Amino acid sequence: MSTKYVNAMNKLTFTITLVVLGLLMSCAPDKPKVESEDYEANQAAPATNAVAENADPGKGLGQVTTVELKTPLEQERIGRGKSIYDMKCAACHKLTDQRIVGPGWKDVTKRRKPEWIMNMITNVDVMLDQDPEAQKLLELCLTRMPNQNVSIGDARDVLEYMRQNDGEK
Amino acid sequence: MNKISRWTLALTIGVMSVALYNCKPKGPAEISMGDAASKVYVAPGKYDEFYNIVSGGFNGQIGVYGIPSGRLFRIVPVFSLSPENGYGFSEETKPMLNTSNGFVPWDDLHHIALSTTKGEHDGRWMFANGNNTPRVARVSFKSFRTEEILEIPNSGGNHSSPFITENTEYLVAGTRFSVPMGNKDVPISSYKENFKGSISFIKVDPQTGRMNIAFQLRTPGFNYDLSRAGKGPSHGWFFFSCYNTEQAYTLLEVNASQKDKDFIMAVNWKKAEEYLAQGKAKVEKVKYAHNVYDEKTHTATSTLEDQVLVLDVQELKDLVYFIPCPKSPHGCDVDPSGEYIVGSGKLAAMMPVFSFSKIQTAIANKDYEGDFNGIPVIKYEAALHGEVKKPGLGPLHTEFDANGNAYTSFFVSSEIVKWNVKTLQVLDRVPTYYSIGHLSVPGGPTAKPHGKYVIAYNKITKDRYLPTGPELTQSAQLYDISGDKMQLLLDFPTTGEPHYAEAIPASLITPTSTKIYKIEENENPYVAKGEAQARVERKGNEVHVYMTAIRSHLTPDNIEGVNVGDEVYFHVTNLEQDWDVPHGFAIKGALNAEILIMPGETQTLKWKPIAAGVVPFYCTDFCSALHQEMSGYVRVSPAGSKTPLKFSTGATEEPAPGAGQ
């Protein structure tokens, strides 16, 4: 391969990166920084905690610092988790390992810590901006995972449904 | 490019700039000065202090602007179709524009009334009038959506509307043109005998905001122009300006300008409530539509109502009084204390200010100069607080600040005049560009004005902006009123033709602003709560597509088994639950335009395929990096075909044998 060709390739890559970055940025406008804090404080919306509370790598960023998993699985949670999955998640995540818009859920509970999964669901904008693992997924999928307004309690139910999907009993 | 040609270019640009500068209209450009720019500058990412809720006039919409920046944030469709969000086009919203005459796609929206509690803005609802086909609308401050439209029967044009009482007990809807009641076929020349005025009192439910016509006043046949409710001591009264007391029915320009004085009509509505409770009202058969939008089903329903209760002010005493007011009064504005009522005679050289307490004394002493059709006419001097002498030409409307000052718009002399309500002294005047109509001080019509600014909504634009052919944007001006002298700060363009507007502190609105519709709470009968519920169902020749939208695909995106002659309903549910992620939906050839669906919402587009083929559909709102991929196909077979009904997303198959023939 000649040097010229490599340079051209680098330029092309750079251009593509810029375009992609541009698209990503256009998808996620920053909120007005100062006044929005008061504004947000008055909202009844689920807390999207921007503070990086988790020093523990692999747990992600957000309000969820510890999750207690029980065996056997909590059946009540599974039922609720499935209905939330059907309504808010299934359009982009299959239960197999097939990636469509987002990655398939097969073995997600083996790849990720439960805290990371719940933070990704409930604090997605911060995760995509700051968590290295979440950012890798964004580079792969090129569509920002939407904030689907899932509460922490609902995310815990979804997690239980994921565990069942991964074959836990 | 060589050096010489660069110099030539630079020179040309320079010359052109000078030439353009010389073309600028002379005069008004130099007026704004000093620190004006810093007073209206809202830095990127910062918010305006006030929402300005501005009527759109003949566009039938409401414009929402920020003050002091003058930036336009949103156009809320009220009495008109919206080629932005599908209001009036989607099956869910079509009933909102239904009337007793059928579907009216466009009306003329003149006045805004924001809901109040104890005379102060409470940030719950905005109300507006439909002037042509008489109606009153309620718009939510949470969603900025039109939630209710009530048609007004027995009205010939709903102009003195929808003015509001201090606790939002009532809105009024007074007819501008008197007409024969009950759609009677009579000679126009029988005006004096057959034509009547009609003033509707609309009760507002304090919890839900739902409107109902409580009663109508049957009044003498002339023109009821504008109105204001009393407040504080005058709470319980309403005041209306009346013109054409000559009762002319042709060339009103001349024939309705004969008398030296027309009337302000004072209505004791507490008395009307008493008569109503005593059963003094007559039931009249009428027909009017009452349209309500349900936030849970995202669907409007239209109901035809068939009666109103009527109180005749000529039969029932102590209900209505007339106060003489010079020459064709337009504005009829009540000051924050509730004591003073400003009458603005369009053709008068001075402005009378009436005193509520003096009016009460005059009534108690029967200090009348006579009667009009049996209704007492109070002596002018007995009701008068005083006159503002030589204020300007063509007074129209008056707003107030919290310091006892009034601001009146003058159409003919094209200016705002500041004067003191008690002393009646003129304090200051500023020109407007050009020919001001309404004006607005934040909180100006309430018991507690917020002050700070006055905004002029002008009728003539001319040279204020870059020309855009014969049709121009409308011109508004913002003035600082915090000091003794009014200071022009800003020109800003407005859409339609603004009439009345109100401004309200943003802090009353933003905390409760709706961001999404929760998908869990979506009760639209055609919702698909998740892709598992997405499907296509045939009922006779109706095909119902329960479709979901999420970045970046529609489900189903392949549909077969639709025939020419079918009626296809696309019920599109936006599965997103994040702020500001709408999806659009359009299908080629749809005579019913497009729809836009907010997160968690379901909206329906009806489509009738007229020819066999494969027809694409797609998302019209750029939603993600893969927005261009958010599309699909419907296969349309000839009428009567037996193509099996089939739908999918993400499924691929080998071409069927014989395909492509």
mmCIF file of C-alpha atoms in Angstrom, chain B residues 48 67 73 142 226 272 284 386 420 480 490 511 537 575:
data_model
loop_
_atom_site.group_PDB
_atom_site.id
_atom_site.type_symbol
_atom_site.label_atom_id
_atom_site.label_comp_id
_atom_site.label_asym_id
_atom_site.label_seq_id
_atom_site.Cartn_x
_atom_site.Cartn_y
_atom_site.Cartn_z
ATOM 1 C CA ASP B 48 -36.759 34.574 28.499
ATOM 2 C CA ILE B 67 -39.996 38.464 26.156
ATOM 3 C CA PHE B 73 -41.219 29.469 20.153
ATOM 4 C CA LYS B 142 -49.213 22.292 30.326
ATOM 5 C CA LEU B 226 -65.009 44.767 23.625
ATOM 6 C CA ALA B 272 -78.122 37.536 36.569
ATOM 7 C CA GLU B 284 -84.377 28.537 23.729
ATOM 8 C CA GLY B 386 -62.657 62.517 34.656
ATOM 9 C CA ASN B 420 -51.845 58.530 35.389
ATOM 10 C CA ASP B 480 -39.017 49.341 28.584
ATOM 11 C CA LEU B 490 -36.735 45.997 20.001
ATOM 12 C CA PRO B 511 -42.476 23.780 36.137
ATOM 13 C CA GLU B 537 -56.744 -5.883 10.885
ATOM 14 C CA LEU B 575 -43.044 4.363 21.568
#
